Amino acid sequence: MQEIKASNASPAKSSGLNVKTYYVEGSNAYQPEEYDRIKRERHREKMRVDARTKKNRSRARALNAKAVASLTVALVVVCLSLGSYIYVSAEVSSKQDKIAALESSLMDIQEENNAKEDEIELSTDLTKIKQRAIDDLDMQYPKSGQIIYYNVDSDDYMEQYEDIP
């Protein structure tokens, strides 16, 4: 803002009597009273804007505090969920590894069992067993009078009242 002093008198007479002061702002020139009024209005407007700005800032801070708190809670929940997911995934992976090891061990034991069964079947000769029973243990075939046959009715059990002869 510039201050300009203008006078109606000639330069020789300008002793400061008829001097008018104008304030220039951009392309506008104001008289001092009007300038003071405009200045006061601008100051009031600035104060209103400052008050609104302060009020909005305090609301924004309150909202920001609430937002930060809710985001913090959400972050904690997400982190806990992620941690539990990782823990459960590790447990599942560990259990799958144990299952695979046990299945492998089961397969080995089944192969070993089948090999032992084959060995037993090959080592068992029925003619040798028969010969040993007759020669060494004095066993004999039953005679026709010693064999008793029983007929079982449709019942699926039988009651025995005395010893079989």
Coordinates of C-alpha atoms in Angstrom, one line a residue:
M1 CA 0.0 0.0 0.0
Q2 CA 1.4 3.4 -1.0
E3 CA 0.6 6.7 0.6
I4 CA 0.2 9.5 -1.9
K5 CA -0.3 13.2 -0.9
A6 CA -2.0 15.4 -3.4
S7 CA -2.7 19.1 -3.3
N8 CA -4.8 21.6 -5.2
A9 CA -2.3 24.4 -4.8
S10 CA 0.6 25.2 -7.0
P11 CA 4.0 23.8 -6.0
A12 CA 5.1 27.2 -4.9
K13 CA 2.2 27.6 -2.5
S14 CA 2.2 24.2 -1.1
S15 CA 2.9 24.9 2.4
G16 CA 0.9 21.8 3.4
L17 CA -2.4 23.5 3.8
N18 CA -4.7 21.9 1.2
V19 CA -2.9 18.6 1.1
K20 CA -5.0 15.4 0.8
T21 CA -3.7 12.0 1.6
Y22 CA -4.8 9.0 -0.5
Y23 CA -3.9 5.4 0.0
V24 CA -3.4 3.4 -3.2
E25 CA -3.9 -0.3 -3.2
G26 CA -3.6 -1.9 -6.6
S27 CA -5.7 0.3 -9.0
N28 CA -7.8 1.7 -6.1
A29 CA -7.2 4.9 -4.2
Y30 CA -8.8 5.4 -0.8
Q31 CA -9.2 8.4 1.5
P32 CA -7.9 7.8 5.0
E33 CA -11.3 7.3 6.7
E34 CA -12.4 4.8 4.1
Y35 CA -9.0 3.2 4.2
D36 CA -9.2 2.7 7.9
R37 CA -12.8 1.3 7.6
I38 CA -11.6 -1.2 4.9
K39 CA -8.6 -2.1 7.0
R40 CA -10.9 -2.8 10.1
E41 CA -13.3 -4.9 7.9
R42 CA -10.4 -6.9 6.6
H43 CA -9.0 -7.4 10.0
R44 CA -12.5 -8.6 11.3
E45 CA -12.8 -10.9 8.4
K46 CA -9.4 -12.3 9.0
M47 CA -10.2 -12.8 12.6
R48 CA -13.4 -14.6 11.6
V49 CA -11.5 -16.8 9.2
D50 CA -8.9 -17.4 11.9
A51 CA -11.6 -18.4 14.4
R52 CA -13.2 -20.7 11.8
T53 CA -9.8 -22.1 10.9
K54 CA -9.0 -22.8 14.6
K55 CA -12.4 -24.4 15.1
N56 CA -11.9 -26.6 12.0
R57 CA -8.4 -27.5 13.0
S58 CA -9.6 -28.6 16.4
R59 CA -12.4 -30.7 14.8
A60 CA -9.9 -32.2 12.4
R61 CA -7.5 -33.0 15.3
A62 CA -10.3 -34.6 17.2
L63 CA -11.3 -36.6 14.1
N64 CA -7.7 -37.4 13.5
A65 CA -7.3 -38.7 17.0
K66 CA -10.4 -40.9 16.6
A67 CA -9.2 -42.0 13.2
V68 CA -5.7 -42.8 14.5
A69 CA -7.2 -44.8 17.4
S70 CA -9.5 -46.8 15.2
L71 CA -6.8 -47.4 12.7
T72 CA -4.5 -48.5 15.5
V73 CA -7.1 -51.0 16.8
A74 CA -7.7 -52.2 13.2
L75 CA -3.9 -52.6 12.7
V76 CA -3.6 -54.6 16.0
V77 CA -6.5 -56.8 15.0
V78 CA -5.0 -57.4 11.5
C79 CA -1.5 -58.2 13.0
L80 CA -3.0 -60.6 15.5
S81 CA -5.0 -62.3 12.8
L82 CA -2.0 -62.5 10.6
G83 CA 0.1 -63.9 13.4
S84 CA -2.5 -66.6 14.3
Y85 CA -2.8 -67.4 10.6
I86 CA 1.0 -67.9 10.3
Y87 CA 1.0 -70.0 13.5
V88 CA -1.8 -72.2 12.3
S89 CA -0.1 -72.6 8.9
A90 CA 3.1 -73.6 10.5
E91 CA 1.2 -76.1 12.7
V92 CA -0.6 -77.6 9.6
S93 CA 2.7 -77.8 7.8
S94 CA 4.3 -79.5 10.8
K95 CA 1.5 -82.0 11.1
Q96 CA 1.6 -82.8 7.3
D97 CA 5.3 -83.5 7.6
K98 CA 4.6 -85.8 10.6
I99 CA 1.8 -87.6 8.6
A100 CA 4.1 -88.0 5.7
A101 CA 6.8 -89.5 7.9
L102 CA 4.4 -91.8 9.6
E103 CA 2.9 -93.0 6.3
S104 CA 6.4 -93.7 5.0
S105 CA 7.2 -95.7 8.2
L106 CA 3.9 -97.6 7.8
M107 CA 4.8 -98.5 4.2
D108 CA 8.2 -99.8 5.4
I109 CA 6.6 -101.8 8.2
Q110 CA 3.9 -103.2 5.8
E111 CA 6.6 -104.2 3.3
E112 CA 8.6 -105.9 6.1
N113 CA 5.5 -107.7 7.3
N114 CA 4.7 -109.0 3.8
A115 CA 8.2 -110.2 3.4
K116 CA 8.0 -112.1 6.8
E117 CA 4.6 -113.6 5.7
D118 CA 6.1 -114.8 2.5
E119 CA 9.1 -116.2 4.3
I120 CA 6.8 -118.1 6.7
E121 CA 4.7 -119.4 3.9
L122 CA 7.8 -120.6 2.0
S123 CA 9.3 -122.2 5.1
T124 CA 6.1 -124.1 6.0
D125 CA 6.0 -127.4 4.2
L126 CA 2.7 -129.3 5.0
T127 CA 4.2 -132.7 4.3
K128 CA 7.0 -132.1 6.8
I129 CA 4.5 -131.0 9.4
K130 CA 2.4 -134.1 8.8
Q131 CA 5.5 -136.4 8.9
R132 CA 6.7 -134.8 12.2
A133 CA 3.2 -135.1 13.8
I134 CA 2.9 -138.8 12.9
D135 CA 6.5 -139.8 13.6
D136 CA 7.6 -137.6 16.5
L137 CA 4.3 -136.8 18.2
D138 CA 2.6 -140.2 17.6
M139 CA -0.5 -138.5 16.1
Q140 CA -2.9 -140.5 14.0
Y141 CA -5.8 -139.8 11.6
P142 CA -9.2 -140.2 13.2
K143 CA -11.2 -143.4 12.4
S144 CA -14.7 -143.3 11.0
G145 CA -16.3 -143.8 14.4
Q146 CA -14.4 -141.0 16.0
I147 CA -15.8 -138.3 13.7
I148 CA -19.1 -136.7 14.8
Y149 CA -20.9 -134.2 12.6
Y150 CA -23.3 -131.5 14.1
N151 CA -26.1 -129.8 12.2
V152 CA -26.7 -126.3 13.3
D153 CA -30.1 -124.8 12.9
S154 CA -30.6 -121.3 11.6
D155 CA -29.8 -120.0 15.0
D156 CA -26.4 -118.5 15.2
Y157 CA -25.5 -120.0 18.5
M158 CA -25.6 -123.4 20.2
E159 CA -26.1 -124.5 23.8
Q160 CA -24.0 -127.4 25.0
Y161 CA -25.4 -129.3 28.0
E162 CA -22.7 -132.0 28.3
D163 CA -19.2 -132.7 27.0
I164 CA -18.8 -134.1 23.6
P165 CA -17.6 -137.8 23.6

